[in-house]
Structures are given as C-alpha cells and as structure tokens.
Amino acid sequence: MSTKLPSRVFKTAWFTRAARKARIGDGELCVAIQQVMAGQADDLGGGVFKKRLNDNMHRSIVVARGGRYWVYAFLFAKQDRANISPDELVAFRKLAAAYAQMTASEVNTGLRNGDLLEICDDG
C-alpha cells in the first residue's frame, strides 16, 4: 500500500491581490478549502472546483489534481458575472493537470518567485 502525500494549499499571486481587494482572508480560504476537500463545492470536472466565498458574494476557482496541490487560481464577484466561460474551464483544466505534474523543486521555485503563496500550512 502506498502512503498518501499530504495536501498543500496555495493561492496564485493574481488571486492574492483579488482576495485582498475583496477582503477575503487566508482564514476564510483555509476553511473553504477543507469544505472543497470534503466535497462541498461545485466539481466542474478535470480537477476544477468552484467554491462560494465571502458570504456568497464571490466565487473562487480552485484547481487540484490527485489531491496533492490545491491552488486558488481565480476569483470573481457574483454580481459581476454568473460563471466562467467554457473556454476558461478548458484552460483551468489544463492548469490543474500542470499543477498535478509539478515537482517539489518547481513548487519551491514558484514560492521563491512569488507566483505562489502557501496557505493553510498545518506544519
């Protein structure tokens, strides 16, 4: 039997700025990601999930594949748009697959460069 690697949770630099403007803190994101992991989100297929945030005022797009890396990738206000487009969904599915293939070294490079910010670190 194989040992399951622990999940790590990140947000992109773009998402970090958008969440700050929307006043969504890491605490809320950490609670929300636990709900996503428990199946309490809209599964859009291909490792893409939509999760409501900020008292249902915003929607986040979380990409994950294999439960190893969970990445908050996109945020939008419910009042501004109803959903992501089919083309955006295809792109997010490709992004989920790319994150699933990332090595620890590539993740560390993303962290050093500021492209990714790790949140919900239980260690």
JSON list of N, CA and C in Angstrom, two decimals, residues 20-62:
[
{"chain": "A", "resi": 20, "resn": "ARG", "atom": "N", "xyz": [-7.44, 40.15, -1.58]},
{"chain": "A", "resi": 20, "resn": "ARG", "atom": "CA", "xyz": [-7.20, 41.30, -0.71]},
{"chain": "A", "resi": 20, "resn": "ARG", "atom": "C", "xyz": [-8.21, 42.40, -1.01]},
{"chain": "A", "resi": 21, "resn": "LYS", "atom": "N", "xyz": [-8.44, 42.68, -2.29]},
{"chain": "A", "resi": 21, "resn": "LYS", "atom": "CA", "xyz": [-9.44, 43.71, -2.66]},
{"chain": "A", "resi": 21, "resn": "LYS", "atom": "C", "xyz": [-10.84, 43.33, -2.20]},
{"chain": "A", "resi": 22, "resn": "ALA", "atom": "N", "xyz": [-11.14, 42.04, -2.22]},
{"chain": "A", "resi": 22, "resn": "ALA", "atom": "CA", "xyz": [-12.47, 41.56, -1.81]},
{"chain": "A", "resi": 22, "resn": "ALA", "atom": "C", "xyz": [-12.56, 41.33, -0.31]},
{"chain": "A", "resi": 23, "resn": "ARG", "atom": "N", "xyz": [-11.45, 41.58, 0.40]},
{"chain": "A", "resi": 23, "resn": "ARG", "atom": "CA", "xyz": [-11.40, 41.41, 1.85]},
{"chain": "A", "resi": 23, "resn": "ARG", "atom": "C", "xyz": [-11.67, 39.96, 2.27]},
{"chain": "A", "resi": 24, "resn": "ILE", "atom": "N", "xyz": [-11.06, 39.04, 1.55]},
{"chain": "A", "resi": 24, "resn": "ILE", "atom": "CA", "xyz": [-11.16, 37.61, 1.88]},
{"chain": "A", "resi": 24, "resn": "ILE", "atom": "C", "xyz": [-9.80, 37.18, 2.41]},
{"chain": "A", "resi": 25, "resn": "GLY", "atom": "N", "xyz": [-9.77, 36.82, 3.68]},
{"chain": "A", "resi": 25, "resn": "GLY", "atom": "CA", "xyz": [-8.51, 36.46, 4.32]},
{"chain": "A", "resi": 25, "resn": "GLY", "atom": "C", "xyz": [-8.17, 34.99, 4.20]},
{"chain": "A", "resi": 26, "resn": "ASP", "atom": "N", "xyz": [-6.94, 34.67, 4.56]},
{"chain": "A", "resi": 26, "resn": "ASP", "atom": "CA", "xyz": [-6.47, 33.29, 4.49]},
{"chain": "A", "resi": 26, "resn": "ASP", "atom": "C", "xyz": [-7.28, 32.37, 5.40]},
{"chain": "A", "resi": 27, "resn": "GLY", "atom": "N", "xyz": [-7.74, 32.88, 6.53]},
{"chain": "A", "resi": 27, "resn": "GLY", "atom": "CA", "xyz": [-8.56, 32.05, 7.43]},
{"chain": "A", "resi": 27, "resn": "GLY", "atom": "C", "xyz": [-9.80, 31.53, 6.74]},
{"chain": "A", "resi": 28, "resn": "GLU", "atom": "N", "xyz": [-10.49, 32.42, 6.02]},
{"chain": "A", "resi": 28, "resn": "GLU", "atom": "CA", "xyz": [-11.69, 32.00, 5.28]},
{"chain": "A", "resi": 28, "resn": "GLU", "atom": "C", "xyz": [-11.32, 31.03, 4.17]},
{"chain": "A", "resi": 29, "resn": "LEU", "atom": "N", "xyz": [-10.20, 31.26, 3.51]},
{"chain": "A", "resi": 29, "resn": "LEU", "atom": "CA", "xyz": [-9.76, 30.37, 2.43]},
{"chain": "A", "resi": 29, "resn": "LEU", "atom": "C", "xyz": [-9.43, 28.98, 2.98]},
{"chain": "A", "resi": 30, "resn": "CYS", "atom": "N", "xyz": [-8.83, 28.92, 4.16]},
{"chain": "A", "resi": 30, "resn": "CYS", "atom": "CA", "xyz": [-8.48, 27.62, 4.75]},
{"chain": "A", "resi": 30, "resn": "CYS", "atom": "C", "xyz": [-9.72, 26.83, 5.14]},
{"chain": "A", "resi": 31, "resn": "VAL", "atom": "N", "xyz": [-10.71, 27.51, 5.68]},
{"chain": "A", "resi": 31, "resn": "VAL", "atom": "CA", "xyz": [-11.98, 26.84, 6.00]},
{"chain": "A", "resi": 31, "resn": "VAL", "atom": "C", "xyz": [-12.63, 26.36, 4.71]},
{"chain": "A", "resi": 32, "resn": "ALA", "atom": "N", "xyz": [-12.64, 27.20, 3.70]},
{"chain": "A", "resi": 32, "resn": "ALA", "atom": "CA", "xyz": [-13.28, 26.86, 2.42]},
{"chain": "A", "resi": 32, "resn": "ALA", "atom": "C", "xyz": [-12.60, 25.67, 1.75]},
{"chain": "A", "resi": 33, "resn": "ILE", "atom": "N", "xyz": [-11.27, 25.61, 1.81]},
{"chain": "A", "resi": 33, "resn": "ILE", "atom": "CA", "xyz": [-10.58, 24.51, 1.13]},
{"chain": "A", "resi": 33, "resn": "ILE", "atom": "C", "xyz": [-10.87, 23.19, 1.82]},
{"chain": "A", "resi": 34, "resn": "GLN", "atom": "N", "xyz": [-11.05, 23.21, 3.13]},
{"chain": "A", "resi": 34, "resn": "GLN", "atom": "CA", "xyz": [-11.45, 21.99, 3.83]},
{"chain": "A", "resi": 34, "resn": "GLN", "atom": "C", "xyz": [-12.82, 21.52, 3.34]},
{"chain": "A", "resi": 35, "resn": "GLN", "atom": "N", "xyz": [-13.70, 22.48, 3.08]},
{"chain": "A", "resi": 35, "resn": "GLN", "atom": "CA", "xyz": [-15.03, 22.15, 2.55]},
{"chain": "A", "resi": 35, "resn": "GLN", "atom": "C", "xyz": [-14.92, 21.59, 1.14]},
{"chain": "A", "resi": 36, "resn": "VAL", "atom": "N", "xyz": [-14.04, 22.17, 0.32]},
{"chain": "A", "resi": 36, "resn": "VAL", "atom": "CA", "xyz": [-13.84, 21.66, -1.04]},
{"chain": "A", "resi": 36, "resn": "VAL", "atom": "C", "xyz": [-13.34, 20.21, -0.97]},
{"chain": "A", "resi": 37, "resn": "MET", "atom": "N", "xyz": [-12.37, 19.96, -0.10]},
{"chain": "A", "resi": 37, "resn": "MET", "atom": "CA", "xyz": [-11.82, 18.60, 0.04]},
{"chain": "A", "resi": 37, "resn": "MET", "atom": "C", "xyz": [-12.88, 17.61, 0.52]},
{"chain": "A", "resi": 38, "resn": "ALA", "atom": "N", "xyz": [-13.86, 18.12, 1.25]},
{"chain": "A", "resi": 38, "resn": "ALA", "atom": "CA", "xyz": [-14.95, 17.27, 1.76]},
{"chain": "A", "resi": 38, "resn": "ALA", "atom": "C", "xyz": [-16.10, 17.14, 0.76]},
{"chain": "A", "resi": 39, "resn": "GLY", "atom": "N", "xyz": [-15.93, 17.72, -0.43]},
{"chain": "A", "resi": 39, "resn": "GLY", "atom": "CA", "xyz": [-16.96, 17.60, -1.46]},
{"chain": "A", "resi": 39, "resn": "GLY", "atom": "C", "xyz": [-18.03, 18.68, -1.41]},
{"chain": "A", "resi": 40, "resn": "GLN", "atom": "N", "xyz": [-17.81, 19.73, -0.62]},
{"chain": "A", "resi": 40, "resn": "GLN", "atom": "CA", "xyz": [-18.79, 20.80, -0.50]},
{"chain": "A", "resi": 40, "resn": "GLN", "atom": "C", "xyz": [-18.44, 21.97, -1.43]},
{"chain": "A", "resi": 41, "resn": "ALA", "atom": "N", "xyz": [-18.38, 21.66, -2.72]},
{"chain": "A", "resi": 41, "resn": "ALA", "atom": "CA", "xyz": [-18.10, 22.65, -3.76]},
{"chain": "A", "resi": 41, "resn": "ALA", "atom": "C", "xyz": [-18.65, 22.11, -5.06]},
{"chain": "A", "resi": 42, "resn": "ASP", "atom": "N", "xyz": [-18.74, 22.97, -6.06]},
{"chain": "A", "resi": 42, "resn": "ASP", "atom": "CA", "xyz": [-19.18, 22.52, -7.37]},
{"chain": "A", "resi": 42, "resn": "ASP", "atom": "C", "xyz": [-17.99, 21.93, -8.10]},
{"chain": "A", "resi": 43, "resn": "ASP", "atom": "N", "xyz": [-18.06, 20.63, -8.41]},
{"chain": "A", "resi": 43, "resn": "ASP", "atom": "CA", "xyz": [-17.00, 19.95, -9.15]},
{"chain": "A", "resi": 43, "resn": "ASP", "atom": "C", "xyz": [-17.25, 20.17, -10.64]},
{"chain": "A", "resi": 44, "resn": "LEU", "atom": "N", "xyz": [-16.38, 20.95, -11.27]},
{"chain": "A", "resi": 44, "resn": "LEU", "atom": "CA", "xyz": [-16.54, 21.27, -12.69]},
{"chain": "A", "resi": 44, "resn": "LEU", "atom": "C", "xyz": [-15.81, 20.28, -13.58]},
{"chain": "A", "resi": 45, "resn": "GLY", "atom": "N", "xyz": [-15.21, 19.27, -12.99]},
{"chain": "A", "resi": 45, "resn": "GLY", "atom": "CA", "xyz": [-14.53, 18.23, -13.74]},
{"chain": "A", "resi": 45, "resn": "GLY", "atom": "C", "xyz": [-13.09, 18.59, -14.06]},
{"chain": "A", "resi": 46, "resn": "GLY", "atom": "N", "xyz": [-12.28, 17.57, -14.25]},
{"chain": "A", "resi": 46, "resn": "GLY", "atom": "CA", "xyz": [-10.89, 17.79, -14.64]},
{"chain": "A", "resi": 46, "resn": "GLY", "atom": "C", "xyz": [-10.03, 18.45, -13.59]},
{"chain": "A", "resi": 47, "resn": "GLY", "atom": "N", "xyz": [-10.43, 18.33, -12.32]},
{"chain": "A", "resi": 47, "resn": "GLY", "atom": "CA", "xyz": [-9.65, 18.93, -11.25]},
{"chain": "A", "resi": 47, "resn": "GLY", "atom": "C", "xyz": [-9.97, 20.39, -11.00]},
{"chain": "A", "resi": 48, "resn": "VAL", "atom": "N", "xyz": [-11.13, 20.85, -11.46]},
{"chain": "A", "resi": 48, "resn": "VAL", "atom": "CA", "xyz": [-11.54, 22.25, -11.29]},
{"chain": "A", "resi": 48, "resn": "VAL", "atom": "C", "xyz": [-12.78, 22.29, -10.40]},
{"chain": "A", "resi": 49, "resn": "PHE", "atom": "N", "xyz": [-12.72, 23.16, -9.39]},
{"chain": "A", "resi": 49, "resn": "PHE", "atom": "CA", "xyz": [-13.83, 23.30, -8.44]},
{"chain": "A", "resi": 49, "resn": "PHE", "atom": "C", "xyz": [-14.20, 24.76, -8.31]},
{"chain": "A", "resi": 50, "resn": "LYS", "atom": "N", "xyz": [-15.50, 25.00, -8.11]},
{"chain": "A", "resi": 50, "resn": "LYS", "atom": "CA", "xyz": [-15.98, 26.36, -7.85]},
{"chain": "A", "resi": 50, "resn": "LYS", "atom": "C", "xyz": [-16.51, 26.38, -6.42]},
{"chain": "A", "resi": 51, "resn": "LYS", "atom": "N", "xyz": [-16.01, 27.33, -5.64]},
{"chain": "A", "resi": 51, "resn": "LYS", "atom": "CA", "xyz": [-16.40, 27.44, -4.23]},
{"chain": "A", "resi": 51, "resn": "LYS", "atom": "C", "xyz": [-16.87, 28.85, -3.93]},
{"chain": "A", "resi": 52, "resn": "ARG", "atom": "N", "xyz": [-18.00, 28.95, -3.26]},
{"chain": "A", "resi": 52, "resn": "ARG", "atom": "CA", "xyz": [-18.53, 30.24, -2.86]},
{"chain": "A", "resi": 52, "resn": "ARG", "atom": "C", "xyz": [-17.76, 30.75, -1.64]},
{"chain": "A", "resi": 53, "resn": "LEU", "atom": "N", "xyz": [-17.49, 32.06, -1.64]},
{"chain": "A", "resi": 53, "resn": "LEU", "atom": "CA", "xyz": [-16.75, 32.69, -0.55]},
{"chain": "A", "resi": 53, "resn": "LEU", "atom": "C", "xyz": [-17.44, 33.99, -0.14]},
{"chain": "A", "resi": 54, "resn": "ASN", "atom": "N", "xyz": [-16.98, 34.54, 0.97]},
{"chain": "A", "resi": 54, "resn": "ASN", "atom": "CA", "xyz": [-17.37, 35.88, 1.37]},
{"chain": "A", "resi": 54, "resn": "ASN", "atom": "C", "xyz": [-18.89, 36.03, 1.46]},
{"chain": "A", "resi": 55, "resn": "ASP", "atom": "N", "xyz": [-19.50, 35.16, 2.26]},
{"chain": "A", "resi": 55, "resn": "ASP", "atom": "CA", "xyz": [-20.96, 35.18, 2.43]},
{"chain": "A", "resi": 55, "resn": "ASP", "atom": "C", "xyz": [-21.70, 35.12, 1.10]},
{"chain": "A", "resi": 56, "resn": "ASN", "atom": "N", "xyz": [-21.19, 34.29, 0.18]},
{"chain": "A", "resi": 56, "resn": "ASN", "atom": "CA", "xyz": [-21.81, 34.03, -1.12]},
{"chain": "A", "resi": 56, "resn": "ASN", "atom": "C", "xyz": [-21.71, 35.22, -2.08]},
{"chain": "A", "resi": 57, "resn": "MET", "atom": "N", "xyz": [-20.85, 36.19, -1.77]},
{"chain": "A", "resi": 57, "resn": "MET", "atom": "CA", "xyz": [-20.70, 37.34, -2.66]},
{"chain": "A", "resi": 57, "resn": "MET", "atom": "C", "xyz": [-19.67, 37.09, -3.77]},
{"chain": "A", "resi": 58, "resn": "HIS", "atom": "N", "xyz": [-18.76, 36.14, -3.55]},
{"chain": "A", "resi": 58, "resn": "HIS", "atom": "CA", "xyz": [-17.70, 35.85, -4.52]},
{"chain": "A", "resi": 58, "resn": "HIS", "atom": "C", "xyz": [-17.64, 34.36, -4.82]},
{"chain": "A", "resi": 59, "resn": "ARG", "atom": "N", "xyz": [-17.06, 34.04, -5.96]},
{"chain": "A", "resi": 59, "resn": "ARG", "atom": "CA", "xyz": [-16.83, 32.66, -6.37]},
{"chain": "A", "resi": 59, "resn": "ARG", "atom": "C", "xyz": [-15.33, 32.50, -6.60]},
{"chain": "A", "resi": 60, "resn": "SER", "atom": "N", "xyz": [-14.79, 31.41, -6.11]},
{"chain": "A", "resi": 60, "resn": "SER", "atom": "CA", "xyz": [-13.39, 31.13, -6.37]},
{"chain": "A", "resi": 60, "resn": "SER", "atom": "C", "xyz": [-13.30, 29.89, -7.25]},
{"chain": "A", "resi": 61, "resn": "ILE", "atom": "N", "xyz": [-12.27, 29.86, -8.07]},
{"chain": "A", "resi": 61, "resn": "ILE", "atom": "CA", "xyz": [-11.96, 28.68, -8.85]},
{"chain": "A", "resi": 61, "resn": "ILE", "atom": "C", "xyz": [-10.71, 28.07, -8.23]},
{"chain": "A", "resi": 62, "resn": "VAL", "atom": "N", "xyz": [-10.85, 26.83, -7.80]},
{"chain": "A", "resi": 62, "resn": "VAL", "atom": "CA", "xyz": [-9.75, 26.09, -7.20]},
{"chain": "A", "resi": 62, "resn": "VAL", "atom": "C", "xyz": [-9.38, 24.97, -8.16]}
]
